[in-house]
mmCIF file of C-alpha atoms in Angstrom:
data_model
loop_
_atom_site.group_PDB
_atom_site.id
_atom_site.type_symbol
_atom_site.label_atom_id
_atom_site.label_comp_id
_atom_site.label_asym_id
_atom_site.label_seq_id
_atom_site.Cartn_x
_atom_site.Cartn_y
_atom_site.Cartn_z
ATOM 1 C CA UNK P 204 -38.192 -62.525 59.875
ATOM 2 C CA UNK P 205 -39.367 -66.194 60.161
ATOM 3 C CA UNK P 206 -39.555 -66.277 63.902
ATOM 4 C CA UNK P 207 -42.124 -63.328 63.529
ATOM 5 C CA UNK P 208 -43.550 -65.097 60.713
ATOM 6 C CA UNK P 209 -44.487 -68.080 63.353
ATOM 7 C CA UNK P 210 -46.456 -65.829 65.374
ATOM 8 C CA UNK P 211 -49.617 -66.514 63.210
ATOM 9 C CA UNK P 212 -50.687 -61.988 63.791
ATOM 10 C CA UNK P 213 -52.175 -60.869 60.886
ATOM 11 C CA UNK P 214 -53.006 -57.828 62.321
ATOM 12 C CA UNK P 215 -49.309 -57.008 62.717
ATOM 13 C CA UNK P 216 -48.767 -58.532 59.075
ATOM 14 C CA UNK P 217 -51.027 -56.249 57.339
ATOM 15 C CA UNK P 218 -49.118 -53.377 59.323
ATOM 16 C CA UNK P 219 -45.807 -54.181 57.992
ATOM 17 C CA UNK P 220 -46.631 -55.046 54.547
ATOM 18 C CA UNK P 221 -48.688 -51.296 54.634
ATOM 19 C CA UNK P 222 -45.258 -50.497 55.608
ATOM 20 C CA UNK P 223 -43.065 -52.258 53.245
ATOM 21 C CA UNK P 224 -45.251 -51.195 50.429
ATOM 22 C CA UNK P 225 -45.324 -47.297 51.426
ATOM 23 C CA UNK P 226 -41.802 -47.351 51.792
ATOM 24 C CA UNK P 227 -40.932 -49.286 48.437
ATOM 25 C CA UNK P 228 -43.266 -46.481 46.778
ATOM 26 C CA UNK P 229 -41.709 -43.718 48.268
ATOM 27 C CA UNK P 230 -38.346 -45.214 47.250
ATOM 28 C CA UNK P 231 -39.426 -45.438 43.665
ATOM 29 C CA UNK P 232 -40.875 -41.830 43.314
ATOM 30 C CA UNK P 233 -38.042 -40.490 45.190
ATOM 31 C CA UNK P 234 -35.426 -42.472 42.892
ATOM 32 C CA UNK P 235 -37.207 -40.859 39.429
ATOM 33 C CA UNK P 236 -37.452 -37.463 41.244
ATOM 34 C CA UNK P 237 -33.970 -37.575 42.676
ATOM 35 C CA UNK P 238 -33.103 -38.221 38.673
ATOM 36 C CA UNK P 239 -35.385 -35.324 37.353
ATOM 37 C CA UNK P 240 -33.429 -33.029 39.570
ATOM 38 C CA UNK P 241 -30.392 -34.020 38.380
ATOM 39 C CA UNK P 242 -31.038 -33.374 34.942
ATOM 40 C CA UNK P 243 -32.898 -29.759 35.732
ATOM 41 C CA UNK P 244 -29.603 -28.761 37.474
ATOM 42 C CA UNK P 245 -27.928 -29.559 34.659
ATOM 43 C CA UNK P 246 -26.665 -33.525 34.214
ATOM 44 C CA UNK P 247 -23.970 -34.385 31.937
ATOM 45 C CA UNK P 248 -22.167 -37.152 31.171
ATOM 46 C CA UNK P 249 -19.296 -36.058 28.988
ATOM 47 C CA UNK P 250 -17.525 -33.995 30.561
ATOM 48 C CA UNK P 251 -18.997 -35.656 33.817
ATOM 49 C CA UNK P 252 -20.898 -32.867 35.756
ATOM 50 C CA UNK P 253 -23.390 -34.537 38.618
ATOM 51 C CA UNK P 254 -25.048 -31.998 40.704
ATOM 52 C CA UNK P 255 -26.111 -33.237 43.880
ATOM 53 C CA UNK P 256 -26.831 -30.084 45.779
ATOM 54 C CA UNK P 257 -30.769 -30.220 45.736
ATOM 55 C CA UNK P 258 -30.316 -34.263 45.560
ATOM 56 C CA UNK P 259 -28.552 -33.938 48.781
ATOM 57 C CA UNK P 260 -31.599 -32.065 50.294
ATOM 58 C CA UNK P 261 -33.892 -34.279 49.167
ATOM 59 C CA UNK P 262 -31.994 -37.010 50.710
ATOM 60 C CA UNK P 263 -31.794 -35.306 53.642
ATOM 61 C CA UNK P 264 -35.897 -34.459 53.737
ATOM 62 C CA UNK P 265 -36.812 -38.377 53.132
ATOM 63 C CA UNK P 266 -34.509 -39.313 55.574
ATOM 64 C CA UNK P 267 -36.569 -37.219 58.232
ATOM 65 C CA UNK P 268 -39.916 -37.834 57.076
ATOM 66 C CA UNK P 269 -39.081 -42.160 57.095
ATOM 67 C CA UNK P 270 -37.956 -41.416 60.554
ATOM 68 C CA UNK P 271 -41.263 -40.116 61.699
ATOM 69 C CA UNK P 272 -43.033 -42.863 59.878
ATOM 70 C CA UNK P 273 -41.271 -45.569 61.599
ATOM 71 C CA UNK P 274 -42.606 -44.291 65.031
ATOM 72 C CA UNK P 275 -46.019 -44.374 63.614
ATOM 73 C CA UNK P 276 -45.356 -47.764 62.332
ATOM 74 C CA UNK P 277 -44.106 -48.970 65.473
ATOM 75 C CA UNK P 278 -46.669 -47.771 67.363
ATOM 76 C CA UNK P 279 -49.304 -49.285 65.176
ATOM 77 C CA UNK P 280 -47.495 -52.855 65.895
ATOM 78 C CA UNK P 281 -47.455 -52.140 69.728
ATOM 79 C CA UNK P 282 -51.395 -50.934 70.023
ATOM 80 C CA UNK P 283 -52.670 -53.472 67.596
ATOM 81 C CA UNK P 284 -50.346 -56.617 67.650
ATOM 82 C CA UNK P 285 -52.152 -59.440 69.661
ATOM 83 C CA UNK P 286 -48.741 -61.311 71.130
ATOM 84 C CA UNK P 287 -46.673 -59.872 73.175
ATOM 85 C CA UNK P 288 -43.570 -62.597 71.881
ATOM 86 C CA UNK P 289 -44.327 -60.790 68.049
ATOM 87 C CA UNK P 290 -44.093 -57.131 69.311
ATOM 88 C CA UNK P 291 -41.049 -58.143 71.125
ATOM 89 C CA UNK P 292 -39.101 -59.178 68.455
ATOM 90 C CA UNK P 293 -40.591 -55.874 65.692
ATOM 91 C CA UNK P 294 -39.308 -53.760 69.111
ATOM 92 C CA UNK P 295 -35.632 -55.216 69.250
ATOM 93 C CA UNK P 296 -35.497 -55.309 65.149
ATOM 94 C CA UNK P 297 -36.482 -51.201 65.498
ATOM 95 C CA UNK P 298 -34.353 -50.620 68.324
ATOM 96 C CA UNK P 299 -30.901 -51.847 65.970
ATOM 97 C CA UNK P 300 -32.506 -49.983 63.196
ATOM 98 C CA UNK P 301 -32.515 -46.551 64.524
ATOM 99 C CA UNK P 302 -28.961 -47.082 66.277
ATOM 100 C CA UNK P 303 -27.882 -47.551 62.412
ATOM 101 C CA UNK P 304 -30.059 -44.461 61.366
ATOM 102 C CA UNK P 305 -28.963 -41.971 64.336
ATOM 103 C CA UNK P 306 -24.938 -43.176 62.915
ATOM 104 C CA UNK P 307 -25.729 -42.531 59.543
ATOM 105 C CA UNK P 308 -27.510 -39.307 60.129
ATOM 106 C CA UNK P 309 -24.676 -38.411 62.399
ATOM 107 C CA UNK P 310 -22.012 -38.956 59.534
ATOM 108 C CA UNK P 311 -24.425 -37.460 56.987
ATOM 109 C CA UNK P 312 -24.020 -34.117 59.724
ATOM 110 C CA UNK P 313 -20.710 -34.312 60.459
ATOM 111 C CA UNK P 314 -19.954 -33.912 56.619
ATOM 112 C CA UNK P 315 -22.261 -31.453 56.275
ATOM 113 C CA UNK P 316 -20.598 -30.037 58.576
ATOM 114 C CA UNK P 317 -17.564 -29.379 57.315
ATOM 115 C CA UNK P 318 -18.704 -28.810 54.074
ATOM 116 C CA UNK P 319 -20.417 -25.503 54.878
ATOM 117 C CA UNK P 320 -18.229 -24.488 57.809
ATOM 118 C CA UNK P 321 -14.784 -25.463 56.959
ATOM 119 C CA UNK P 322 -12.207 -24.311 54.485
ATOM 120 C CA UNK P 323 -11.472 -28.076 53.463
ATOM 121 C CA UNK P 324 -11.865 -27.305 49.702
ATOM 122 C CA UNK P 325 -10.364 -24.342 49.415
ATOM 123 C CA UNK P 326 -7.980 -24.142 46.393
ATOM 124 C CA UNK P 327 -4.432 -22.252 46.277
ATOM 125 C CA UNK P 328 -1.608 -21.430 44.497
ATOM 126 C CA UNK P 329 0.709 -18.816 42.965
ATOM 127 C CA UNK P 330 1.088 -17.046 39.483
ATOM 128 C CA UNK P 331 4.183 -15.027 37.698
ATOM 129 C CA UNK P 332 4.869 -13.431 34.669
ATOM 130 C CA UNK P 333 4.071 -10.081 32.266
ATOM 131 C CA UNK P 334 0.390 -11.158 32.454
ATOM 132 C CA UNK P 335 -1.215 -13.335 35.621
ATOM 133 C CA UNK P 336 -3.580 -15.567 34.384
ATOM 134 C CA UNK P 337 -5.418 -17.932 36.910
ATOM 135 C CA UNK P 338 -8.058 -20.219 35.335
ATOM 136 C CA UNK P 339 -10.730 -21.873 37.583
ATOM 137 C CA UNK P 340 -13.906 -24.077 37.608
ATOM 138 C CA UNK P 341 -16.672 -22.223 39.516
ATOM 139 C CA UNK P 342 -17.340 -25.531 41.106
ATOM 140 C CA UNK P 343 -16.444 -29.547 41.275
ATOM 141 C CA UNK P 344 -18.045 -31.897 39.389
ATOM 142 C CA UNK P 345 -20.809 -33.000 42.240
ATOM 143 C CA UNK P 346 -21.492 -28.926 42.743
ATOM 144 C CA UNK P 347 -21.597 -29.054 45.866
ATOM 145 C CA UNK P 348 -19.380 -25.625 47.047
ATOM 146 C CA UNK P 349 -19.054 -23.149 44.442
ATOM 147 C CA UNK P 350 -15.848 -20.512 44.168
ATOM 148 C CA UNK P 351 -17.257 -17.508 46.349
ATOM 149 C CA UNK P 352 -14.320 -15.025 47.306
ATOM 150 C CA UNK P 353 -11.022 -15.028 45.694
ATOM 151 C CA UNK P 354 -8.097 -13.667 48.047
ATOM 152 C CA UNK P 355 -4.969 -12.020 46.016
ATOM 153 C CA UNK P 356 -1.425 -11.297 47.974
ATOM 154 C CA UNK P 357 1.195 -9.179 45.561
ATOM 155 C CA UNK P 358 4.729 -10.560 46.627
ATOM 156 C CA UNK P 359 6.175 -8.671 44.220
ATOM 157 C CA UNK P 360 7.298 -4.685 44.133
ATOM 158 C CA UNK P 361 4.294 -3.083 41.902
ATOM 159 C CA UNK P 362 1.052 -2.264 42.276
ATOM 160 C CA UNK P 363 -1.379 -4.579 40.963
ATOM 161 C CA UNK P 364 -4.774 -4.676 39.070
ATOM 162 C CA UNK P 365 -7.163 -7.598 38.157
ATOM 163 C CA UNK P 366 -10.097 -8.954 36.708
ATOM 164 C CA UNK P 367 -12.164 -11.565 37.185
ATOM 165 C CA UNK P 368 -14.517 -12.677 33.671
ATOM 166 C CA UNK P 369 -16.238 -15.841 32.737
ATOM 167 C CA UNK P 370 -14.493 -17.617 29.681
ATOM 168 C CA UNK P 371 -16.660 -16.937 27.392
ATOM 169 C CA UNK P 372 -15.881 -13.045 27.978
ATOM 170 C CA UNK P 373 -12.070 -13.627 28.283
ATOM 171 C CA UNK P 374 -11.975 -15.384 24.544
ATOM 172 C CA UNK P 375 -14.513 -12.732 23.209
ATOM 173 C CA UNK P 376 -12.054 -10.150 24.506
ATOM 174 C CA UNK P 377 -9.134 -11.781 22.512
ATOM 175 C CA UNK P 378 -7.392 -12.608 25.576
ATOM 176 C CA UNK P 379 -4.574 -15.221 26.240
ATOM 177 C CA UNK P 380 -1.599 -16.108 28.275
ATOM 178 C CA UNK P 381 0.499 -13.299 26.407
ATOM 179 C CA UNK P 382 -1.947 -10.920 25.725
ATOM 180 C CA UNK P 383 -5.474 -9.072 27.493
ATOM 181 C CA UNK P 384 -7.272 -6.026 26.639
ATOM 182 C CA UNK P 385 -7.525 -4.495 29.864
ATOM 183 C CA UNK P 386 -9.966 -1.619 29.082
ATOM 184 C CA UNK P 387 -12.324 -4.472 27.646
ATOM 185 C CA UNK P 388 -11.928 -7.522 30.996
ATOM 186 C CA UNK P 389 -12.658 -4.236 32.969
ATOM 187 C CA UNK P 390 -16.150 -3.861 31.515
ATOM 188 C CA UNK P 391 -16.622 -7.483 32.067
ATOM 189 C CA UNK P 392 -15.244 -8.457 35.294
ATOM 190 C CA UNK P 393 -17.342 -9.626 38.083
ATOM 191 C CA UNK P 394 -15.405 -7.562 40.660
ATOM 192 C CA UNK P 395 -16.303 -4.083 40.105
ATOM 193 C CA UNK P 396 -14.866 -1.699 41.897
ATOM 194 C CA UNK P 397 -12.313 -4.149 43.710
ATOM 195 C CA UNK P 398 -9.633 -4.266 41.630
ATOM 196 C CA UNK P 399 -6.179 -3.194 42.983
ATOM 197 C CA UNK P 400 -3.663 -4.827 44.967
ATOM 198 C CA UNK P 401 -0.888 -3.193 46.447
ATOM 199 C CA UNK P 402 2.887 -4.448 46.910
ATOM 200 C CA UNK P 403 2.970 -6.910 49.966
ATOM 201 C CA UNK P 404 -0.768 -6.108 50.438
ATOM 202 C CA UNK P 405 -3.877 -8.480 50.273
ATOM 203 C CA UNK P 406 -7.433 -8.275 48.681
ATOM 204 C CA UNK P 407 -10.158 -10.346 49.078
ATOM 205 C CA UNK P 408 -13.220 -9.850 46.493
ATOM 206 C CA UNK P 409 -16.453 -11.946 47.052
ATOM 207 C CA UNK P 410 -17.866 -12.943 43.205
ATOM 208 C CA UNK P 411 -21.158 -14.965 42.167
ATOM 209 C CA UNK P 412 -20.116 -17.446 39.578
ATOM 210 C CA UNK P 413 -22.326 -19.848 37.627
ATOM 211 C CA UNK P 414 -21.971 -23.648 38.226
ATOM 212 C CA UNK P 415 -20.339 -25.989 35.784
ATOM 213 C CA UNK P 416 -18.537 -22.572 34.347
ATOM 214 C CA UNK P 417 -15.029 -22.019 33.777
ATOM 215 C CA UNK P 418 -12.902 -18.668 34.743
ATOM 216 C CA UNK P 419 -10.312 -16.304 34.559
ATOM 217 C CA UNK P 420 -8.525 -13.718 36.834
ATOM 218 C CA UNK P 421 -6.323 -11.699 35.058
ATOM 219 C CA UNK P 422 -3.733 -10.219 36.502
ATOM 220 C CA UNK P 423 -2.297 -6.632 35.100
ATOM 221 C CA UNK P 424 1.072 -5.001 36.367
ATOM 222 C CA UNK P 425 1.691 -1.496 37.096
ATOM 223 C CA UNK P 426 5.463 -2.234 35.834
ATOM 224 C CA UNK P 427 7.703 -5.455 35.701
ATOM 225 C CA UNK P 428 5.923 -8.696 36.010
ATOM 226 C CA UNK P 429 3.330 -10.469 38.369
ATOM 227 C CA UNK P 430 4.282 -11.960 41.679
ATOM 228 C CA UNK P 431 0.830 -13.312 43.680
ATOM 229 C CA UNK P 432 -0.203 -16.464 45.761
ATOM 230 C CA UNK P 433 -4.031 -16.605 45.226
ATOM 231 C CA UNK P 434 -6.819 -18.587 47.524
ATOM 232 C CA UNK P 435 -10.380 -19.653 45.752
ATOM 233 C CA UNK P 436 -12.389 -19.269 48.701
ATOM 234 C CA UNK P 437 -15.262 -21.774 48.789
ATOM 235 C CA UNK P 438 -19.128 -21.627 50.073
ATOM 236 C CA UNK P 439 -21.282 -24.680 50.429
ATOM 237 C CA UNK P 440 -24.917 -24.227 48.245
ATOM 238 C CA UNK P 441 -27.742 -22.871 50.158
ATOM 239 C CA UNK P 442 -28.909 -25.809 50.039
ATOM 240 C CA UNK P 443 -26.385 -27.860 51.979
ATOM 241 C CA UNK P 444 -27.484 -25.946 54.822
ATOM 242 C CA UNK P 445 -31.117 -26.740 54.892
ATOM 243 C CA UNK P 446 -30.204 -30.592 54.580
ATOM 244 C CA UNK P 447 -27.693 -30.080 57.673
ATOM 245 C CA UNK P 448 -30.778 -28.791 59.312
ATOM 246 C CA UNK P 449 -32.776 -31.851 58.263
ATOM 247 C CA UNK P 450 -29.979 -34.284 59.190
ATOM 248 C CA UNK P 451 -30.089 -32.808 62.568
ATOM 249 C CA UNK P 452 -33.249 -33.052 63.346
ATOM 250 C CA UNK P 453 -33.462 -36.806 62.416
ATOM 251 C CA UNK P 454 -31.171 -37.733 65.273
ATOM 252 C CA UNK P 455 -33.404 -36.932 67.844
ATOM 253 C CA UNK P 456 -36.593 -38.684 66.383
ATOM 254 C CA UNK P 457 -34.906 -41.897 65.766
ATOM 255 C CA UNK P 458 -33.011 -41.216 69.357
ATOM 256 C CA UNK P 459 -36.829 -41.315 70.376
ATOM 257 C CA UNK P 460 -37.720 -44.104 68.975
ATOM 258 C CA UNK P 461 -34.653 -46.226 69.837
ATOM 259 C CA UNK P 462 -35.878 -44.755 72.999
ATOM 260 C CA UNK P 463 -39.589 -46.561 72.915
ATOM 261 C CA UNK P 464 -38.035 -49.236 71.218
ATOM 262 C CA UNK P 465 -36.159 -50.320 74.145
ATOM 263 C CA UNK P 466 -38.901 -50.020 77.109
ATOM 264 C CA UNK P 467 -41.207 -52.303 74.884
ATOM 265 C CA UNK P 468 -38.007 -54.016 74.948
ATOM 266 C CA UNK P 469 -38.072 -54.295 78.784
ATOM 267 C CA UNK P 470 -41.974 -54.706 79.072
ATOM 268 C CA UNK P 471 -42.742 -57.794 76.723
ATOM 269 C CA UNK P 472 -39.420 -59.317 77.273
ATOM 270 C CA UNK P 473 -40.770 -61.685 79.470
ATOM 271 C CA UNK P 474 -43.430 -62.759 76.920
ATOM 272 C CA UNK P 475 -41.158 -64.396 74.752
ATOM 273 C CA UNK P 476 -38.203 -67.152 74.189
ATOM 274 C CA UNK P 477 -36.133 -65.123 71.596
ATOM 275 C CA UNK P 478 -34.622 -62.812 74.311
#
């Protein structure tokens, strides 16, 4: 800022270049370990798969911990900056700032949000014919909700039975559109127990699928031919939930520092002639 750069402080240089380089270091380790995580979780280019669960918690932790350290900055400008024209100006420039942090953290929320509380990405449909067979992704390609209940209605006249298998055990079985082994999917499935749906009735099953992993329900009639609407029910990662937590909790501290911002503001306002 060149007006700042007029006011001849070096104390209150030597602040903001401590802060300018701690930040630009952080921002550099936090790029290469945002990356690492990426490609522990499982990366991959072809077909694209980026998951940004654990990215978006780390996102979510830096952008609490930078809030904090601005108010330490700040405060280090106010105590130790000789003119009252220079702390002025850092306290209107940090004021702005934190208005654009508390509406980015409040966005950042907000989607949060409704990614762990909402139905929003929710998949449904319907299936017919002498076998059902309803293929799904366990997740999207940023893995950020996985598939975590899977809700079955019959429409048609006979009972139902299903199974629920990861791909790799519906091929090993043999299975297809035309054709399942349904003594063998039962060994397999991922819904013990929970199997059976009766005519006009409705079962829900909750499942625990593996990202980046394909799916199959199969669907088995008592007689005739399969009749259901389905719903893939999905759950935001754990980890969502702790970064909604995080985002949260930055509003406030840059709310307080706004806050400051703006009584230094008031106070040294009449120290300088950029107000």
């Amino acid at each position: 800022m060149k007006a700042m750069e007029l006011e001849h402080d070096p104390r209150l240089a030597r602040i903001l270049m401590t802060r300018r380089m701690l930040f630009s270091i952080q921002g550099a380790f936090i790029g290469l370990f945002t990356f690492y995580i990426l490609i522990l979780n499982g990366l991959l280019l072809a077909p694209l798969f980026v998951p940004l669960y654990n990215a978006v918690l780390l996102g979510a932790l830096v952008l609490l911990i930078v809030s904090v350290e601005r108010i330490f900055f700040f405060r280090l400008c106010i105590v130790y900056g000789k003119r009252d024209s220079a702390k002025f100006l850092i306290s209107r420039k940090r004021f702005r700032s934190s208005l654009v942090v508390i509406a980015i953290a409040v966005l950042i929320s907000a989607g949060l949000v409704v990614l762990t509380f909402t139905p929003l990405l929710n998949q449904s449909g319907s299936e017919s014919g002498q076998i059902g067979t309803i293929a799904f992704q366990s997740n999207n390609i940023f893995a950020l909700n996985t598939v975590g209940t899977v809700t079955l209605t019959n429409l048609g006249i006979n009972n139902l039975t299903f199974f629920i298998v990861s791909a790799n055990d519906y091929y090993a079985t043999g299975a297809s559109a035309q054709h399942a082994n349904e003594s063998a999917l039962l060994q397999l499935s991922l819904n013990q127990g929970n199997d059976f749906v009766s005519p006009g009735g409705s079962t829900t099953v909750s499942i625990l699928t593996n990202l980046n992993t394909q799916y199959f329900i199969v669907i088995f009639p008592s007689a005739g031919s399969v009749n259901v609407n389905f719903v893939l029910g999905m759950k935001s990662m754990p980890s969502l939930f702790y970064a909604m937590l995080m985002t949260f909790a930055a509003i406030p501290v840059s709310g307080y520092l706004a806050g400051y911002a703006r009584i230094q503001m008031k106070v040294l306002r009449p120290a300088t002639i950029f107000a």
